[in-house]
CSV table of C-alpha atoms and ligand atoms in Angstrom, one decimal:
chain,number,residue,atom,x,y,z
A,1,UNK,CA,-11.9,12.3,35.3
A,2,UNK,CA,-14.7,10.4,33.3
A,3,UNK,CA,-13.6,9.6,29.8
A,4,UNK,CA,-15.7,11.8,27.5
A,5,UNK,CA,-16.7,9.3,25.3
A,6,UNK,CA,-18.5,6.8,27.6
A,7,UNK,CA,-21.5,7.2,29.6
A,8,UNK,CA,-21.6,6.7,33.2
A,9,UNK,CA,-21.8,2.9,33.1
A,10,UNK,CA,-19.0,2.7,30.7
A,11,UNK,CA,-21.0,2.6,27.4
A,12,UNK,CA,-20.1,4.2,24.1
A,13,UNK,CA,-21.5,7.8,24.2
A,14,UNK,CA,-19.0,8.9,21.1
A,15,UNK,CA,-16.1,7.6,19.4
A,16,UNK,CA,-14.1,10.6,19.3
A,17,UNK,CA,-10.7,8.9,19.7
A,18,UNK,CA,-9.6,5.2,20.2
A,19,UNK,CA,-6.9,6.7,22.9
A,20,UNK,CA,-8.1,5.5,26.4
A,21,UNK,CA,-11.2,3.5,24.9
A,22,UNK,CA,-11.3,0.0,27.2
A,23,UNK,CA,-9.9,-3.2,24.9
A,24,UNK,CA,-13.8,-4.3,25.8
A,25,UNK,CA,-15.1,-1.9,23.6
A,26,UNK,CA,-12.8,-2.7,21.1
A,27,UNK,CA,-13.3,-6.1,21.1
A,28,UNK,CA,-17.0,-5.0,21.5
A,29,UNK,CA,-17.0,-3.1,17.9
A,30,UNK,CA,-15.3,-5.8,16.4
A,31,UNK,CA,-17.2,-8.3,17.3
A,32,UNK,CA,-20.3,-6.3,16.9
A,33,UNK,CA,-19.2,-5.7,12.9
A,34,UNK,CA,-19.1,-9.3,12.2
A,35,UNK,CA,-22.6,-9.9,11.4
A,36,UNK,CA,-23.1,-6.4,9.4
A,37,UNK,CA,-20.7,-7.7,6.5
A,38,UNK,CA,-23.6,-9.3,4.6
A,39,UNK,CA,-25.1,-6.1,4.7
A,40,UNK,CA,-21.8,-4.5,3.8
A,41,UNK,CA,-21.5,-6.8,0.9
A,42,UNK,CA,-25.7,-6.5,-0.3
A,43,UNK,CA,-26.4,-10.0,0.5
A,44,UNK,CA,-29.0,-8.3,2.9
A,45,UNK,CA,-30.3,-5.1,1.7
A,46,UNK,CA,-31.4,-3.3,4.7
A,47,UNK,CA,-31.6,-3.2,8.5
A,48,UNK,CA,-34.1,-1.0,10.2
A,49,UNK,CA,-31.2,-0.4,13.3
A,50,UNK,CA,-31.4,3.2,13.2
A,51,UNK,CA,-35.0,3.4,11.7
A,52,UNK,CA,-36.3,7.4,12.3
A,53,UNK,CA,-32.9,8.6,13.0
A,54,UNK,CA,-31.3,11.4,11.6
A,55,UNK,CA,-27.3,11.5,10.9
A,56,UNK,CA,-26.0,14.3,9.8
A,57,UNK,CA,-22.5,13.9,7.7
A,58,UNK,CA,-20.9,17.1,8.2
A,59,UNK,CA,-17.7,17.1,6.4
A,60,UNK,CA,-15.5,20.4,6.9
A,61,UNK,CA,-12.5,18.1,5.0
A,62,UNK,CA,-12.6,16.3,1.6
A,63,UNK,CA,-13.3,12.6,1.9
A,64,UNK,CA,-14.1,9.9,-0.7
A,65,UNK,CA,-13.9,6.8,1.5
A,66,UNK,CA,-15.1,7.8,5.4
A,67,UNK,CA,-18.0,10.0,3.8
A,68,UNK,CA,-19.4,7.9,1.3
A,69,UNK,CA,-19.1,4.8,3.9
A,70,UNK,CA,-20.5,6.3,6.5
A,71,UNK,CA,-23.6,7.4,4.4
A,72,UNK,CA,-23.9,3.8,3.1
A,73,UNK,CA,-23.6,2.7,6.5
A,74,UNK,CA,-26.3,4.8,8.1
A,75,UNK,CA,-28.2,3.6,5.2
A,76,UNK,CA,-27.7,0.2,5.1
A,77,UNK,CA,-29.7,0.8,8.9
A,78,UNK,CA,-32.6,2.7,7.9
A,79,UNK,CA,-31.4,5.9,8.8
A,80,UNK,CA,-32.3,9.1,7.0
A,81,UNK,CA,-28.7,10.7,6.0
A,82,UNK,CA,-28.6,14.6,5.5
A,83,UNK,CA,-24.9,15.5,4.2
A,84,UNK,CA,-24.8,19.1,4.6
A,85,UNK,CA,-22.7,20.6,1.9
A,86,UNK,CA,-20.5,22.8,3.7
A,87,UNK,CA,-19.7,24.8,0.6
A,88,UNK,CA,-22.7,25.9,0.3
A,89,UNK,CA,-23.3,26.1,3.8
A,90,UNK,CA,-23.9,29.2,5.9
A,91,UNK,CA,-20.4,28.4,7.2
A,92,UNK,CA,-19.2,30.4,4.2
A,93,UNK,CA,-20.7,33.8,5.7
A,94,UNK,CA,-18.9,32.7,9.3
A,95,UNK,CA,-21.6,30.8,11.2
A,96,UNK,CA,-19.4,29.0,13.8
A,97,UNK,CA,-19.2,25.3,13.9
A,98,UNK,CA,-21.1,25.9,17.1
A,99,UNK,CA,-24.2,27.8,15.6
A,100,UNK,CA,-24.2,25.5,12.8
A,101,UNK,CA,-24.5,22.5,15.6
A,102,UNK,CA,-26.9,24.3,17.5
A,103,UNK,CA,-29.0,24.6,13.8
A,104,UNK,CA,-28.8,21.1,13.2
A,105,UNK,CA,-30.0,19.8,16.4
A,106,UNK,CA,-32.9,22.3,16.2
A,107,UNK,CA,-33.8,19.9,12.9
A,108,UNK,CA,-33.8,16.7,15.2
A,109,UNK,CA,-30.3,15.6,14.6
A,110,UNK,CA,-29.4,12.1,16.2
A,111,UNK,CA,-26.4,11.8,15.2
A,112,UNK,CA,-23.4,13.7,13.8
A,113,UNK,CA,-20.3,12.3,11.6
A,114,UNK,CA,-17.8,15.4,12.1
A,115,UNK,CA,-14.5,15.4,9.6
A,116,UNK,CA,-12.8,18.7,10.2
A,117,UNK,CA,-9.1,20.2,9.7
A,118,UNK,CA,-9.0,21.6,13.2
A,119,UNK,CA,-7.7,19.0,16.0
A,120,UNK,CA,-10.4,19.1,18.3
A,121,UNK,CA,-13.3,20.0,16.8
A,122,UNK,CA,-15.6,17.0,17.7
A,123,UNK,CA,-14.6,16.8,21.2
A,124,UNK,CA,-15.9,20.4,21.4
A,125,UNK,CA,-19.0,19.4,19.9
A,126,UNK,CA,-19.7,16.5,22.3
A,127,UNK,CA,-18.9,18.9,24.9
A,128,UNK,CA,-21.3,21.4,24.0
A,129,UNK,CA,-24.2,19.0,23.5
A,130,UNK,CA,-23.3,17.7,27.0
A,131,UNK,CA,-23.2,21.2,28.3
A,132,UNK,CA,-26.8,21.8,26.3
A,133,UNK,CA,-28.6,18.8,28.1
A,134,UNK,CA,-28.5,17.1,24.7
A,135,UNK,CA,-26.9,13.7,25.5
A,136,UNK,CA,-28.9,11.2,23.7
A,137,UNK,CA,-26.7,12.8,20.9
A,138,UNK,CA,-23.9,11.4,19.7
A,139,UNK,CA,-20.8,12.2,17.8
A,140,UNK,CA,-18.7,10.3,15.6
A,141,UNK,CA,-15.0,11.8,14.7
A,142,UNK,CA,-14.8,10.7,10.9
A,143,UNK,CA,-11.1,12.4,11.1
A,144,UNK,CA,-9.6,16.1,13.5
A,145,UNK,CA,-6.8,17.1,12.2
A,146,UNK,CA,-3.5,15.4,13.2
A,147,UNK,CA,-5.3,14.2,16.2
A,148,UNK,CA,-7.1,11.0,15.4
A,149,UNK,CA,-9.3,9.0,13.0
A,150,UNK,CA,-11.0,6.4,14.8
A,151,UNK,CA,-13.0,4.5,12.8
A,152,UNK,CA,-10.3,3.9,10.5
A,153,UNK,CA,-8.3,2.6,13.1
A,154,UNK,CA,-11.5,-0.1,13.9
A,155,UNK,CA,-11.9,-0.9,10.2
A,156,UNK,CA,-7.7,-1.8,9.8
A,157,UNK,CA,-8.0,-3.7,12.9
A,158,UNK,CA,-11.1,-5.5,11.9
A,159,UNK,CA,-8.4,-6.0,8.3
A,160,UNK,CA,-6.1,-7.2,10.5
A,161,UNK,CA,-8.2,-9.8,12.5
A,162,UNK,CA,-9.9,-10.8,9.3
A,163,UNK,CA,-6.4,-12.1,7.9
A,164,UNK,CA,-4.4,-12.8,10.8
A,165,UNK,CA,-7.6,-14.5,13.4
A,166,UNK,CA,-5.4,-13.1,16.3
A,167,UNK,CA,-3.6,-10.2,17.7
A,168,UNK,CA,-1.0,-11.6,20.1
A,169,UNK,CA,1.9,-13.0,17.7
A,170,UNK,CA,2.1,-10.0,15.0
A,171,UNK,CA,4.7,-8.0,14.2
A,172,UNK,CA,3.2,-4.4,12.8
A,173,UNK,CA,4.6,-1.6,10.7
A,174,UNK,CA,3.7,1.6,10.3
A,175,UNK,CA,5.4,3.2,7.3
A,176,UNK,CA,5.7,7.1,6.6
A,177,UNK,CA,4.4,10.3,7.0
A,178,UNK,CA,3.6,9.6,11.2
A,179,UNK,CA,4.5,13.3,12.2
A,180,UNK,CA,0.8,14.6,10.3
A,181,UNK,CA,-1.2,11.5,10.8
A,182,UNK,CA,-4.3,10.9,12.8
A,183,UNK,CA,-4.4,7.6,11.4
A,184,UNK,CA,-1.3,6.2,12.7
A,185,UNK,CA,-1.8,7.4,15.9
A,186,UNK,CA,-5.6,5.9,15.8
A,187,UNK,CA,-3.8,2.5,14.7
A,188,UNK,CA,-0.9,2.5,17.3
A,189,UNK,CA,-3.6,3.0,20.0
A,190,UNK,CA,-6.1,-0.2,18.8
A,191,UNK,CA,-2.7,-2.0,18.4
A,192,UNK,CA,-1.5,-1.6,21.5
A,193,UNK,CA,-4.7,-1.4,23.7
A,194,UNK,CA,-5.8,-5.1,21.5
A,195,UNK,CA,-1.8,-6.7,22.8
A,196,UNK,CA,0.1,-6.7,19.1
A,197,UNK,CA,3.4,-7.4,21.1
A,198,UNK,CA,5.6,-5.7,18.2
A,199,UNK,CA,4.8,-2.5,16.5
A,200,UNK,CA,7.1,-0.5,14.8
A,201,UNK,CA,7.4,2.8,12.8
A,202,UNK,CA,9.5,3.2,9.8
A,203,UNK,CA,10.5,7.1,8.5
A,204,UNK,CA,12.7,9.6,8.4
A,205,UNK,CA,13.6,11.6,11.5
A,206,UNK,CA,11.5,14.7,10.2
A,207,UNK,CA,8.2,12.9,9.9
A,208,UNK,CA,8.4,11.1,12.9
A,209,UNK,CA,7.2,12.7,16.4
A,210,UNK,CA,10.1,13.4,18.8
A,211,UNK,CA,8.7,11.3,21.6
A,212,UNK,CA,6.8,8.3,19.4
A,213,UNK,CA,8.8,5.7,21.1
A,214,UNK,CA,6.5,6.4,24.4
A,215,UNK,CA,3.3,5.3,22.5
A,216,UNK,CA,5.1,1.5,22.7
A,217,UNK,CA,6.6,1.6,19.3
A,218,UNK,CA,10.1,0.8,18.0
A,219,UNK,CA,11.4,2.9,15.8
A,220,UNK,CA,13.4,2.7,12.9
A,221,UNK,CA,14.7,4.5,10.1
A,222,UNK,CA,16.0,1.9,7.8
A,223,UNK,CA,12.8,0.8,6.0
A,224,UNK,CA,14.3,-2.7,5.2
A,225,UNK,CA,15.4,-3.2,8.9
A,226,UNK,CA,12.4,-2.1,9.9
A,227,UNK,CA,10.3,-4.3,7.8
A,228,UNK,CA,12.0,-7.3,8.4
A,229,UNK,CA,10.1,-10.3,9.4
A,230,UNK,CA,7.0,-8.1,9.9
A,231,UNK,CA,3.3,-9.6,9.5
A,232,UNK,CA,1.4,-6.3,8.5
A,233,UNK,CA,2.7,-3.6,6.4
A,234,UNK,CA,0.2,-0.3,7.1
A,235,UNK,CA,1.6,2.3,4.6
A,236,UNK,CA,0.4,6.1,5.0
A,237,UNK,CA,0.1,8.9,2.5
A,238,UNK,CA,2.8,11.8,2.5
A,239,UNK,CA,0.0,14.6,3.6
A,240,UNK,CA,1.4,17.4,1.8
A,241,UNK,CA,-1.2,19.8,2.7
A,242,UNK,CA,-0.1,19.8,6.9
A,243,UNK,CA,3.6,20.1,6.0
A,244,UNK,CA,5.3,23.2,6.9
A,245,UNK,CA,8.7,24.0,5.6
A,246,UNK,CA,10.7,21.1,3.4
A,247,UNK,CA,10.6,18.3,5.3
A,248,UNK,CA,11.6,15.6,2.0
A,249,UNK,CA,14.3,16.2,-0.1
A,250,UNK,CA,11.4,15.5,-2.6
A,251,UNK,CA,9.3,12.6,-3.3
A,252,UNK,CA,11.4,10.7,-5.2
A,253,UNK,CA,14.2,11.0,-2.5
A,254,UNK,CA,11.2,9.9,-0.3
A,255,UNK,CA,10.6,6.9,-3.1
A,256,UNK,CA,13.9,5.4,-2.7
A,257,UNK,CA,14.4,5.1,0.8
A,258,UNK,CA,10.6,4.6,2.3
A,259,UNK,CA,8.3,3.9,-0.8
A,260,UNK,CA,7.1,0.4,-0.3
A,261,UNK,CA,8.4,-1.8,-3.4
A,262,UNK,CA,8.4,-5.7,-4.2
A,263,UNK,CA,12.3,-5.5,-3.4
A,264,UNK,CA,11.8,-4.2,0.4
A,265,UNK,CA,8.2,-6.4,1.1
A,266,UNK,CA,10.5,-9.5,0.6
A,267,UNK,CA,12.2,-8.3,4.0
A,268,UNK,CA,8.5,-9.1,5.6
A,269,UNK,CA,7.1,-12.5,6.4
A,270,UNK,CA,5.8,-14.3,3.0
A,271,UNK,CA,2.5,-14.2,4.1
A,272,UNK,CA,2.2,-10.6,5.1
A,273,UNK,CA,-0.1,-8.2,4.3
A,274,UNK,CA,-0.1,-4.8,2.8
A,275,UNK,CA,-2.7,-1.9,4.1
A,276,UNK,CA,-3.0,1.6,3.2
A,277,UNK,CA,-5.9,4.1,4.5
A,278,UNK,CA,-5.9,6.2,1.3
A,279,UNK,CA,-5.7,8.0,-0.9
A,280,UNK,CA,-2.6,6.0,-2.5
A,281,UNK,CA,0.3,8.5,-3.8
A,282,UNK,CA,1.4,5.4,-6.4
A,283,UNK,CA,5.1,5.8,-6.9
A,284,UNK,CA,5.5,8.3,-3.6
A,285,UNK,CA,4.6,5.8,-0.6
A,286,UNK,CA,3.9,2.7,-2.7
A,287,UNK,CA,4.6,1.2,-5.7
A,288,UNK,CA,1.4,-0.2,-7.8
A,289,UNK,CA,3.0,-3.3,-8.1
A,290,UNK,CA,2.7,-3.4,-4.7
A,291,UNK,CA,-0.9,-1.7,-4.0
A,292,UNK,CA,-2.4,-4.1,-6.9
A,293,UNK,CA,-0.5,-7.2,-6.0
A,294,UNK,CA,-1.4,-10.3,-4.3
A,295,UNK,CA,-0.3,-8.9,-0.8
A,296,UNK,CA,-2.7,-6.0,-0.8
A,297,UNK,CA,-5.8,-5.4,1.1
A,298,UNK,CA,-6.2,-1.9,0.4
A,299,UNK,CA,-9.9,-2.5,-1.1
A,300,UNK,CA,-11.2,-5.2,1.5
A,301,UNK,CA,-10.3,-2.4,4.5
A,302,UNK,CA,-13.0,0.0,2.2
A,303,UNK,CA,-15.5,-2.7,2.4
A,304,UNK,CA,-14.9,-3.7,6.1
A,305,UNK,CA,-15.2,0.1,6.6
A,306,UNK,CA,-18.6,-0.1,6.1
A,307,UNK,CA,-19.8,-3.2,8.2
A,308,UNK,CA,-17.2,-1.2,11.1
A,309,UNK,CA,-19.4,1.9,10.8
A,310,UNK,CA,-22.2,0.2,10.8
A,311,UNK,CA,-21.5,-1.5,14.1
A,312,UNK,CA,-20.4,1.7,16.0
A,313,UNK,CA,-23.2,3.9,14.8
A,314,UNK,CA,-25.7,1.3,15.8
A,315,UNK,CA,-23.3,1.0,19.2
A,316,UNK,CA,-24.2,4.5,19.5
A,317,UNK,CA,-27.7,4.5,19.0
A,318,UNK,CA,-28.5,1.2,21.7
A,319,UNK,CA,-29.4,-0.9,19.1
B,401,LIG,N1,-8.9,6.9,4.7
B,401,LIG,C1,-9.6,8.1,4.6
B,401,LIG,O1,-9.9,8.8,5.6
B,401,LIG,O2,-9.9,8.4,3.3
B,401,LIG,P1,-10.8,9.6,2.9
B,401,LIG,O3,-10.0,10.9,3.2
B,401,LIG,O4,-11.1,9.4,1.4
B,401,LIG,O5,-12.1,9.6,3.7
């Protein structure tokens, strides 16, 4: 079966997941993001990339960082942004995400950024555009529920790369809350597909998926064991709002053993580096000694986020 996301001669149609996406375009995004840092850091003001296009952010979750970089992004290229607020959207008198679609292409839409709570959701939308005839446009998962966050997982490996030049001596872990996250699974696939030889998860038993180990990971439970000798440290948030039942003693309990402190980053290699996605829980997953100390490059992955987002949406768009 044709993956979803490419065309038929194997070019980016959507990002909707970094699962089954060919180390080429990968490598291809990355690559393609270098240039767009000036932009992302104002030393060029503008691009005219996506000149007369429309992107429509259309964020069904909250969002500080993915929505406000991905408008920056599409801006930074000359595109005209329309964030539709969907508070005050007709979604609140049950439109379905469908008709909403169907409303927004009927307004010239070129593009849509699509965060929702349902796991999913923008694969449906890519398949109904394909089933309306409308392929020249494209979607962009911005985060589906547990499922996968994509270009997150592009901006921590363009983090990583920045640092670290190269993928094929690291050690990798992935600390937490894996059970809910669409980020760790977005990062274990780029780390894997781009040949990280070693990456491992750290948590407790009842926030780590049953059968993680067959994504290529080690697992381990003993945060200290598990960090040991490790190159990047890539902490996640406790995501409260998909747990069902008590699955933490509480979050101090969670603290002690799996909070990342200055005591257990001395386990890692001295010159390792410490990511998180945000938002930060400081004093649940990580101590602020931690997020502001010289390890951390929690701010640099915001900025890369944009120069990342500008090289997929103008990936997108042939340009
Ligand atoms: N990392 C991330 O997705 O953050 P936001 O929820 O603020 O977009």
């Amino acid at each position: 079966m044709r993956n979803p996301q490419l065309t038929r001669n194997g070019e980016l149609q959507h990002l909707l997941t970094i699962d089954g996406l060919p180390r080429e375009i990968l490598t291809a995004i990355l690559e393609a993001a270098t240039p767009f840092t000036v932009v992302a850091e104002r030393e060029v003001k503008k691009l005219p990339l996506l000149r007369g296009k429309s992107v429509f952010n259309l964020f069904f979750e909250n969002s500080t960082r993915t929505r406000t970089t991905f408008e920056i992004a599409a801006k930074r290229l000359s595109a005209d942004v329309i964030n539709l607020n969907i508070n005050t959207s007709s979604t609140s008198k049950g439109e379905t995400l469908l008709d909403t679609v169907d409303n927004l292409c009927a307004m010239q839409a070129d593009m849509f950024v699509v965060r929702h709570a349902s796991s999913g959701a923008p694969f449906l939308i890519a398949q109904h555009l394909a089933a309306m005839g409308l392929e020249h446009i494209h979607v962009i998962n911005a985060g589906d529920g547990r499922h996968a966050h994509p270009t997150q997982g592009l901006l921590d490996m363009y983090t990583i790369r920045h640092y670290k030049q190269r993928f094929d001596n690291l050690v990798v872990a992935i600390v937490g809350d894996l059970l809910h996250s669409r980020v760790a699974r977005s990062q274990i696939h780029a780390l894997t597909t781009l040949g990280v030889p070693e990456v491992r998860v750290i948590g407790p038993k009842t926030l780590l998926p049953a059968d993680i180990s067959q994504l290529g990971v080690r697992v381990f439970h003993d945060m200290r064991a598990g960090l040991k000798d490790v190159d990047v440290v890539m902490m996640l948030r406790l995501q409260n709002e998909r747990m069902k039942g008590a699955l933490l003693p509480s979050p101090q309990e969670f603290f002690k053993s799996y909070g990342l402190t200055a005591e257990k980053l001395h386990c890692a290699r001295p010159d390792a580096i410490v990511m998180h996605p945000g938002p930060m829980n400081r004093g649940v997953e990580i101590d602020s000694a931690v997020a502001d100390g010289p390890h951390a490059v929690i701010l640099p992955q915001v900025t890369f986020g944009i120069a990342v987002r500008m090289a997929v949406m103008s990936m997108l768009a042939g340009a």
